[in-house]
Coordinates of C-alpha atoms and ligand atoms in Angstrom, one line a residue:
M14 CA -0.1 -0.1 -0.4
N15 CA 1.4 3.4 -1.0
S16 CA 0.9 7.0 0.4
Q17 CA -1.5 7.5 -2.2
D18 CA -3.7 4.7 -1.3
P19 CA -7.1 5.5 -0.8
R20 CA -7.3 2.4 1.9
R21 CA -4.9 4.1 4.0
R22 CA -7.9 6.7 4.6
I23 CA -10.0 4.0 6.1
P24 CA -10.7 4.8 9.8
R25 CA -9.3 2.4 12.3
T26 CA -10.9 -0.2 14.2
D27 CA -10.2 1.7 17.5
T28 CA -11.3 5.3 15.9
L29 CA -14.6 4.0 15.1
L30 CA -15.0 1.7 17.8
A31 CA -15.0 5.3 19.9
S32 CA -17.4 6.8 18.4
P33 CA -20.7 7.6 20.0
V34 CA -23.1 5.4 18.1
A35 CA -20.7 2.5 18.3
T36 CA -20.2 3.0 22.4
A37 CA -24.2 3.0 22.7
A38 CA -24.3 0.1 20.3
V39 CA -21.8 -2.2 22.3
E40 CA -24.2 -1.3 25.3
R41 CA -27.0 -2.5 23.6
L42 CA -25.9 -5.8 21.8
G43 CA -22.9 -6.3 23.2
S44 CA -19.0 -5.5 21.7
A45 CA -19.0 -8.5 19.1
V46 CA -22.1 -7.6 17.0
V47 CA -20.5 -4.2 16.9
R48 CA -16.8 -5.5 15.7
R49 CA -18.3 -7.4 13.2
L50 CA -19.9 -4.6 11.5
V51 CA -16.7 -2.0 12.1
T52 CA -15.1 -4.6 10.4
S53 CA -17.5 -5.4 7.2
A54 CA -17.8 -1.7 6.9
Q55 CA -14.1 -1.5 6.6
D56 CA -13.9 -4.4 4.3
R57 CA -16.2 -2.6 1.8
A58 CA -13.9 0.2 1.7
R59 CA -11.2 -2.0 1.0
R60 CA -13.0 -3.5 -1.7
G61 CA -13.7 -0.3 -3.2
E62 CA -17.2 -0.7 -2.4
I63 CA -17.4 2.5 -1.2
E64 CA -15.5 5.4 -0.2
P65 CA -13.2 5.3 2.7
D66 CA -14.9 8.7 4.3
R67 CA -18.3 6.8 4.5
V68 CA -17.1 4.1 6.7
P69 CA -18.6 5.9 9.5
A70 CA -21.7 6.6 8.2
V71 CA -22.1 3.2 6.6
L72 CA -21.2 1.5 10.0
A73 CA -23.8 4.1 11.8
D74 CA -26.6 3.3 9.5
S75 CA -25.9 -0.6 10.0
L76 CA -25.3 -0.1 13.9
Q77 CA -28.9 1.7 13.6
Q78 CA -30.5 -1.4 11.8
V79 CA -28.7 -4.5 13.4
R80 CA -31.2 -6.6 16.0
A81 CA -29.9 -8.2 19.0
T82 CA -31.0 -11.5 17.3
Q83 CA -30.1 -12.9 13.9
L84 CA -34.3 -13.8 13.6
R85 CA -35.4 -11.6 10.8
P86 CA -39.1 -10.5 10.4
V87 CA -40.8 -12.2 7.3
L88 CA -43.9 -10.4 5.7
N89 CA -46.2 -13.8 5.7
A90 CA -47.6 -13.7 1.7
T91 CA -48.7 -17.2 1.6
G92 CA -52.4 -17.5 3.2
V93 CA -51.0 -19.5 5.8
V94 CA -52.6 -18.2 9.1
I95 CA -50.8 -20.5 11.4
H96 CA -47.5 -21.2 9.7
T97 CA -45.5 -23.6 11.6
N98 CA -42.2 -22.4 10.1
L99 CA -42.8 -19.0 10.7
G100 CA -43.4 -19.1 14.2
R101 CA -47.3 -19.7 13.9
A102 CA -49.5 -17.1 15.5
P103 CA -47.7 -13.7 15.7
L104 CA -48.1 -11.8 19.1
S105 CA -51.2 -8.9 19.4
P106 CA -50.1 -5.3 20.2
A107 CA -51.3 -6.0 24.1
A108 CA -49.5 -9.2 24.1
I109 CA -46.0 -7.8 22.7
D110 CA -46.8 -5.0 25.2
A111 CA -47.1 -7.8 28.0
V112 CA -44.1 -9.6 27.1
Q113 CA -42.1 -6.0 27.2
T114 CA -43.4 -5.8 30.9
A115 CA -42.8 -9.3 32.0
A116 CA -39.3 -8.9 30.7
G117 CA -38.4 -7.4 33.8
Y118 CA -38.7 -8.4 37.6
V119 CA -42.4 -8.7 37.9
D120 CA -44.6 -10.5 40.5
I121 CA -45.0 -13.7 39.0
E122 CA -45.1 -15.8 42.0
L123 CA -45.5 -12.9 44.7
D124 CA -48.2 -11.2 46.3
L125 CA -46.5 -7.4 46.6
A126 CA -50.1 -6.8 49.3
S127 CA -48.6 -9.4 51.9
G128 CA -45.3 -9.8 50.6
T129 CA -45.2 -13.8 50.4
R130 CA -45.2 -16.2 47.7
S131 CA -48.1 -16.4 45.7
K132 CA -49.2 -18.9 43.1
R133 CA -47.2 -18.7 39.4
G134 CA -49.6 -17.9 36.3
L135 CA -52.7 -16.7 38.6
A136 CA -53.8 -13.9 35.9
A137 CA -53.5 -16.0 33.0
R138 CA -55.2 -18.6 34.6
A139 CA -58.2 -16.5 35.3
A140 CA -58.0 -15.1 31.7
L141 CA -58.6 -18.5 30.5
L142 CA -61.0 -19.0 33.2
A143 CA -63.1 -15.8 32.2
C144 CA -63.1 -17.0 28.0
C145 CA -64.2 -20.2 29.2
R146 CA -66.8 -20.6 31.8
S147 CA -67.3 -24.3 31.0
A148 CA -64.2 -25.2 32.7
E149 CA -63.7 -25.2 36.4
E150 CA -59.3 -24.8 36.3
A151 CA -56.6 -23.8 34.1
L152 CA -53.5 -24.8 34.3
V153 CA -50.8 -23.2 31.3
V154 CA -47.8 -25.4 30.6
N155 CA -44.8 -25.2 27.6
N156 CA -46.7 -26.6 25.0
G157 CA -49.5 -28.4 23.6
A158 CA -47.1 -31.6 23.8
A159 CA -46.2 -31.1 26.9
A160 CA -49.9 -30.6 28.0
L161 CA -50.3 -33.7 26.9
V162 CA -47.4 -35.5 28.4
L163 CA -48.2 -34.5 31.8
A164 CA -51.6 -35.4 31.5
T165 CA -50.8 -38.8 30.4
T166 CA -48.0 -39.0 32.9
A167 CA -50.1 -38.0 36.0
L168 CA -52.9 -39.9 34.8
A169 CA -52.2 -43.0 33.2
A170 CA -48.2 -43.4 33.9
G171 CA -47.6 -47.6 34.2
R172 CA -51.5 -47.9 33.2
E173 CA -53.5 -48.1 29.7
I174 CA -54.9 -45.6 27.8
V175 CA -57.6 -46.4 25.6
V176 CA -57.4 -44.7 21.9
S177 CA -59.0 -44.9 18.3
R178 CA -56.5 -46.1 15.4
G179 CA -57.6 -43.3 13.9
E180 CA -56.3 -41.2 15.7
L181 CA -52.7 -42.0 16.2
I182 CA -51.2 -39.5 14.2
E183 CA -48.1 -38.0 13.3
I184 CA -48.3 -34.1 13.4
G185 CA -45.5 -32.8 11.7
A186 CA -41.5 -32.9 11.7
G187 CA -41.5 -36.8 12.7
F188 CA -43.6 -35.7 15.9
R189 CA -46.1 -39.2 16.7
L190 CA -48.3 -38.6 19.2
P191 CA -48.0 -42.5 20.1
D192 CA -44.1 -42.3 20.4
L193 CA -45.1 -39.4 22.4
I194 CA -47.7 -41.2 24.7
A195 CA -45.2 -44.2 25.2
S196 CA -42.2 -42.1 26.2
T197 CA -44.6 -41.4 29.7
G198 CA -45.0 -44.8 30.7
A199 CA -48.7 -45.2 29.7
R200 CA -49.3 -48.0 27.4
L201 CA -51.8 -47.3 24.6
H202 CA -54.9 -49.7 23.9
E203 CA -55.2 -49.0 20.2
V204 CA -59.5 -49.4 19.7
G205 CA -61.4 -50.0 16.8
T206 CA -59.7 -49.1 12.8
T207 CA -58.5 -46.2 11.1
N208 CA -61.3 -45.7 9.6
R209 CA -64.0 -46.8 12.0
T210 CA -64.2 -46.7 15.6
H211 CA -67.4 -47.9 17.7
L212 CA -68.5 -47.0 21.2
Q213 CA -68.1 -51.0 21.8
D214 CA -64.6 -50.6 20.6
Y215 CA -64.1 -48.6 23.8
E216 CA -66.0 -50.2 25.8
D217 CA -64.9 -53.5 25.6
A218 CA -61.2 -52.1 26.0
I219 CA -61.8 -50.7 29.2
G220 CA -60.4 -52.3 32.2
P221 CA -59.2 -52.1 36.2
D222 CA -56.0 -50.8 34.3
N223 CA -56.7 -47.9 32.3
G224 CA -55.8 -44.4 33.6
V225 CA -57.6 -42.6 31.0
I226 CA -59.6 -42.4 27.9
L227 CA -57.8 -40.4 25.3
K228 CA -59.8 -38.7 22.2
V229 CA -56.9 -37.0 19.8
H230 CA -58.6 -34.3 17.1
P231 CA -56.5 -35.1 14.4
S232 CA -55.6 -32.2 13.2
N233 CA -53.7 -32.3 9.9
F234 CA -55.4 -34.8 8.1
R235 CA -59.2 -36.2 7.1
V236 CA -60.4 -39.1 6.7
D237 CA -63.5 -39.5 4.1
G238 CA -65.9 -41.8 3.2
F239 CA -67.1 -45.1 5.1
T240 CA -66.3 -44.0 8.5
S241 CA -67.3 -43.5 12.2
A242 CA -66.2 -42.1 15.3
V243 CA -67.6 -42.0 18.9
S244 CA -68.4 -38.4 19.8
V245 CA -67.3 -36.7 22.9
A246 CA -70.7 -36.8 24.4
Q247 CA -70.9 -40.4 24.3
L248 CA -67.1 -41.1 25.6
S249 CA -68.2 -38.9 28.5
E250 CA -70.9 -41.2 29.4
L251 CA -68.7 -44.2 29.5
A252 CA -66.1 -42.7 31.0
A253 CA -68.3 -41.6 34.0
R254 CA -70.0 -44.8 33.9
R255 CA -66.5 -46.7 34.1
G256 CA -64.7 -44.0 36.4
V257 CA -62.0 -42.8 34.0
P258 CA -61.1 -39.3 33.0
L259 CA -61.5 -38.6 29.5
V260 CA -59.1 -36.0 28.1
V261 CA -59.6 -34.6 24.6
D262 CA -56.3 -33.3 23.2
L263 CA -57.7 -30.8 20.6
G264 CA -54.8 -29.2 19.6
S265 CA -55.8 -25.9 17.9
G266 CA -56.8 -24.0 20.5
L267 CA -60.2 -22.8 19.7
L268 CA -61.6 -21.7 23.0
R269 CA -65.2 -20.9 21.2
P270 CA -67.2 -21.9 18.3
D271 CA -66.2 -20.1 15.4
P272 CA -68.9 -20.2 12.5
L273 CA -66.1 -19.5 9.6
I274 CA -64.3 -23.3 10.8
P275 CA -67.7 -25.1 11.9
D276 CA -65.8 -28.6 12.2
E277 CA -62.9 -27.5 14.8
P278 CA -63.5 -28.5 17.9
D279 CA -63.8 -25.9 20.7
A280 CA -62.7 -26.0 24.5
A281 CA -66.2 -24.8 25.3
T282 CA -68.2 -27.4 23.5
T283 CA -66.1 -30.1 24.0
L284 CA -65.7 -29.7 28.1
G285 CA -70.0 -29.1 27.6
A286 CA -70.1 -32.3 25.9
G287 CA -68.3 -33.3 28.6
A288 CA -64.5 -34.1 28.4
D289 CA -62.4 -33.9 31.8
V290 CA -60.0 -32.1 30.4
I291 CA -59.1 -30.7 27.3
T292 CA -55.6 -29.7 25.8
A293 CA -54.4 -27.4 23.4
S294 CA -52.1 -25.1 22.0
G295 CA -51.6 -21.1 22.3
D296 CA -50.0 -20.5 19.3
K297 CA -52.4 -21.8 17.3
L298 CA -56.1 -20.9 16.7
L299 CA -55.9 -19.0 20.1
G300 CA -53.1 -16.2 18.7
G301 CA -50.6 -16.4 21.5
P302 CA -47.5 -17.4 22.6
Q303 CA -46.2 -21.0 22.2
A304 CA -48.3 -22.6 25.3
G305 CA -49.9 -25.4 26.1
I306 CA -53.7 -24.7 27.7
I307 CA -55.1 -27.5 30.2
L308 CA -58.7 -27.0 30.7
G309 CA -61.0 -28.9 32.7
R310 CA -62.6 -30.7 35.8
K311 CA -60.7 -29.2 39.0
E312 CA -59.5 -32.1 40.5
I313 CA -58.0 -33.4 37.6
V314 CA -56.5 -30.7 36.4
D315 CA -55.1 -30.3 40.4
R316 CA -53.8 -33.7 40.1
M317 CA -51.7 -32.5 36.5
A318 CA -50.7 -29.5 38.4
K319 CA -49.7 -31.3 41.3
H320 CA -47.2 -34.0 39.4
P321 CA -43.5 -33.2 39.5
L322 CA -43.6 -33.1 35.9
A323 CA -45.7 -29.9 36.0
R324 CA -42.4 -28.6 37.3
A325 CA -40.5 -29.7 34.3
V326 CA -42.7 -28.3 32.0
R327 CA -44.1 -25.2 33.5
A328 CA -44.7 -22.0 31.0
D329 CA -41.9 -19.3 31.2
K330 CA -43.2 -15.6 32.6
L331 CA -43.0 -14.1 28.8
A332 CA -45.6 -16.9 27.4
L333 CA -47.7 -16.2 31.0
A334 CA -47.9 -12.6 30.0
A335 CA -48.6 -12.6 26.7
L336 CA -51.2 -14.9 27.1
E337 CA -53.3 -13.4 29.5
A338 CA -52.8 -9.9 26.8
T339 CA -53.7 -12.1 24.2
L340 CA -57.1 -13.3 25.7
T341 CA -58.0 -9.8 27.4
G342 CA -56.7 -7.7 24.8
A343 CA -58.7 -7.1 21.5
D344 CA -58.8 -9.8 18.4
A345 CA -55.4 -11.3 18.0
P346 CA -53.5 -11.2 14.5
A347 CA -54.1 -14.4 13.4
S348 CA -58.1 -14.3 14.3
R349 CA -57.7 -10.6 11.7
A350 CA -56.5 -12.8 9.0
L351 CA -58.5 -16.4 9.5
H352 CA -61.6 -13.7 9.0
A353 CA -60.0 -10.9 6.6
D354 CA -63.0 -9.9 4.3
P355 CA -62.1 -11.5 0.8
D356 CA -63.5 -8.0 -1.3
R357 CA -61.1 -5.8 1.1
L358 CA -58.2 -8.4 0.5
K359 CA -59.0 -8.1 -3.7
E360 CA -58.8 -4.3 -3.3
R361 CA -55.4 -4.0 -1.9
A362 CA -54.4 -6.9 -4.0
E363 CA -55.2 -4.7 -6.8
R364 CA -53.2 -1.6 -5.2
L365 CA -50.0 -4.1 -5.1
A366 CA -50.7 -5.3 -8.6
A367 CA -51.2 -1.5 -10.3
A368 CA -47.8 -0.8 -8.6
V369 CA -45.6 -3.7 -9.5
G370 CA -48.0 -5.5 -12.1
G371 CA -48.9 -9.2 -11.9
E372 CA -52.2 -10.0 -12.3
V373 CA -55.0 -10.2 -9.6
V374 CA -55.9 -14.4 -9.1
A375 CA -58.7 -15.8 -6.6
H376 CA -56.5 -17.6 -4.0
D377 CA -57.3 -19.9 -1.0
G378 CA -55.9 -19.3 2.0
R379 CA -55.3 -22.0 4.7
V380 CA -55.5 -21.8 8.6
G381 CA -52.8 -24.4 8.7
G382 CA -51.0 -25.5 12.0
G383 CA -53.2 -28.5 11.9
G384 CA -56.5 -26.4 12.2
A385 CA -59.3 -27.4 9.6
P386 CA -57.3 -29.2 7.5
G387 CA -58.8 -28.9 3.7
V388 CA -61.1 -25.8 4.3
P389 CA -60.3 -23.2 2.0
L390 CA -60.4 -19.4 3.1
P391 CA -61.2 -17.8 -0.1
G392 CA -58.9 -14.4 -0.8
W393 CA -57.1 -13.0 -3.5
A394 CA -53.3 -12.9 -4.5
V395 CA -51.1 -11.2 -7.0
S396 CA -49.3 -13.8 -9.2
L397 CA -45.6 -12.9 -10.6
P398 CA -43.4 -15.3 -12.5
A399 CA -42.2 -17.8 -10.1
G400 CA -38.4 -17.1 -10.7
V401 CA -39.0 -13.7 -8.1
A402 CA -39.9 -15.9 -4.9
S403 CA -35.9 -16.2 -4.3
A404 CA -35.1 -12.7 -4.3
L405 CA -38.5 -11.6 -2.1
R406 CA -37.5 -14.8 0.2
T407 CA -33.8 -12.7 1.0
G408 CA -34.7 -9.4 0.3
D409 CA -35.2 -6.5 2.9
P410 CA -38.1 -6.9 4.4
A411 CA -38.3 -10.7 3.7
V412 CA -41.4 -12.2 1.9
L413 CA -42.8 -15.6 1.7
P414 CA -44.6 -15.9 -1.0
R415 CA -46.6 -19.4 -2.2
V416 CA -44.9 -20.7 -4.9
H417 CA -47.6 -22.7 -6.5
G418 CA -48.2 -23.9 -10.4
G419 CA -45.4 -22.2 -11.8
H420 CA -46.5 -18.8 -10.2
C421 CA -45.0 -16.7 -7.2
L422 CA -48.3 -15.9 -5.2
I423 CA -48.5 -13.2 -3.0
D424 CA -51.7 -13.4 -0.6
L425 CA -52.0 -10.4 1.9
R426 CA -54.2 -12.4 4.3
C427 CA -51.6 -12.6 6.8
I428 CA -50.2 -9.3 6.0
P429 CA -51.3 -6.7 8.5
E430 CA -52.6 -3.5 6.4
A431 CA -50.1 -1.1 8.1
D432 CA -47.4 -2.9 6.2
D433 CA -48.7 -3.1 2.8
A434 CA -46.2 -0.1 1.6
R435 CA -43.2 -2.2 3.0
L436 CA -44.8 -5.1 0.9
T437 CA -45.5 -2.9 -2.1
D438 CA -41.6 -1.5 -2.1
A439 CA -39.9 -5.1 -1.3
V440 CA -42.1 -6.9 -4.2
G441 CA -40.8 -3.5 -6.4
A442 CA -37.1 -4.2 -4.9
A443 CA -37.3 -7.8 -5.8
L444 CA -38.4 -7.6 -9.5
G445 CA -36.0 -5.2 -9.9
R446 CA -33.2 -7.7 -9.3
P447 CA -31.6 -10.1 -11.1
Q448 CA -34.0 -13.6 -11.1
P449 CA -32.5 -17.2 -11.2
A450 CA -34.0 -18.7 -14.7
E451 CA -35.3 -21.4 -13.1
E452 CA -36.7 -21.8 -9.3
V453 CA -36.7 -25.0 -7.7
V454 CA -40.5 -25.0 -7.2
R455 CA -41.7 -26.7 -3.9
D456 CA -45.4 -26.1 -2.5
E457 CA -45.1 -27.3 1.2
R458 CA -48.7 -25.9 2.0
P459 CA -50.7 -27.8 4.2
S460 CA -53.9 -29.2 2.3
Ligands
PLP525 C1 -50.1 -29.0 17.5 C2 -50.9 -30.2 18.1 C3 -49.8 -31.0 19.1 C4 -48.4 -30.2 19.9 O1 -48.9 -29.1 20.3 P1 -47.6 -28.2 20.2 O2 -48.4 -26.7 20.9 O3 -46.9 -27.7 19.0 O4 -46.4 -28.9 21.5 C5 -50.5 -31.8 19.9 N1 -51.7 -32.6 19.7 C6 -52.5 -31.9 18.6 C7 -53.5 -32.7 18.1 C8 -52.1 -30.7 17.8 O5 -52.5 -30.5 16.8

């Protein structure tokens, strides 16, 4: 490097680190992240991408944009409301506010008036019971799978669980219910066949060694044709007569019936029909944080709460706060997306197409997350060439479209209207970038 070399003008690392923006960023993000950005700004100047005197400004800009997590926000343009790969339900503004409050020291297990210890998660419990009056007691654990494990362990470890062969499901990413239940030390007593199970099958299976009758909502699949299943009401009568609890794993976490998805079971109706306990996820149709919701008869829920395993699967304070706020606050984003007005979706799609091109096409959204399989949510999408999908995913903000039938489909259902301008900019920018001749086209949407 000679004395004329412009690279000599690149500011030194310690000078850059000593700038007020950098010292403030070290407080917020730690020094490793800041050093990485310093090096990256210097490298850009070394490669001649920016003028050496612009290094401080470029650094300040990147320090402003960098976040403490490598997780990147994504605009969900798939039309799938509960998208497991995108973290399922987005939190409501109220829930985000609650998470922020709970991030510090909070009275999660303390009665401030008396200064003595209190029960953990009382507010979330009260909010659940207020939303589901057919439940006597509520318990929140880490997730839906944990709720089911706790139920089977506390009520049937070393004993038998009677369950229909039509409900022994794999939910996703190799998560198989029978394996999960077997891991708790309970034995599965399978009854019926894949397509038909009768009350008599359950009746014959129940013996002195039976701990639980389990009914599982088959979530992500449906059996059509020559089928029959036993209703909760029928099972509950049998369970009461034979003195075994009836546990129903609902999965998606609707607390009340939703006329839009009439076949999706909900907590209130299921408990009303006589289930002793239901289990469900907090981040599916309930629209809250990851959590396992347990609702039902006090005596049974208390047995679960007192089991040592309950401590290992307890919900964290952030989830408890977010769940409470989801239940007491305005409609969660997942519920808004589910109930989005198709005419409004069409207007928004037309506005996007007017700005960036493409064709507005009818496009059905999905509930996702195992909810209401096969039920279309009528709406609209902007159809673009499939090749633009990768530029959309890797752009800023990242946009996840649906690639289907050789098209890149942008469905606005799950994008808050306030983000429409950002979406338009992101799509415009992606269309302006070079596109691969052929994108490997995959369509992994749930049916
Ligand atoms: C999703 C689901 C689960 C698992 O719940 P997580 O919250 O993902 O742990 C269990 N049972 C059913 C029926 C489900 O749909």
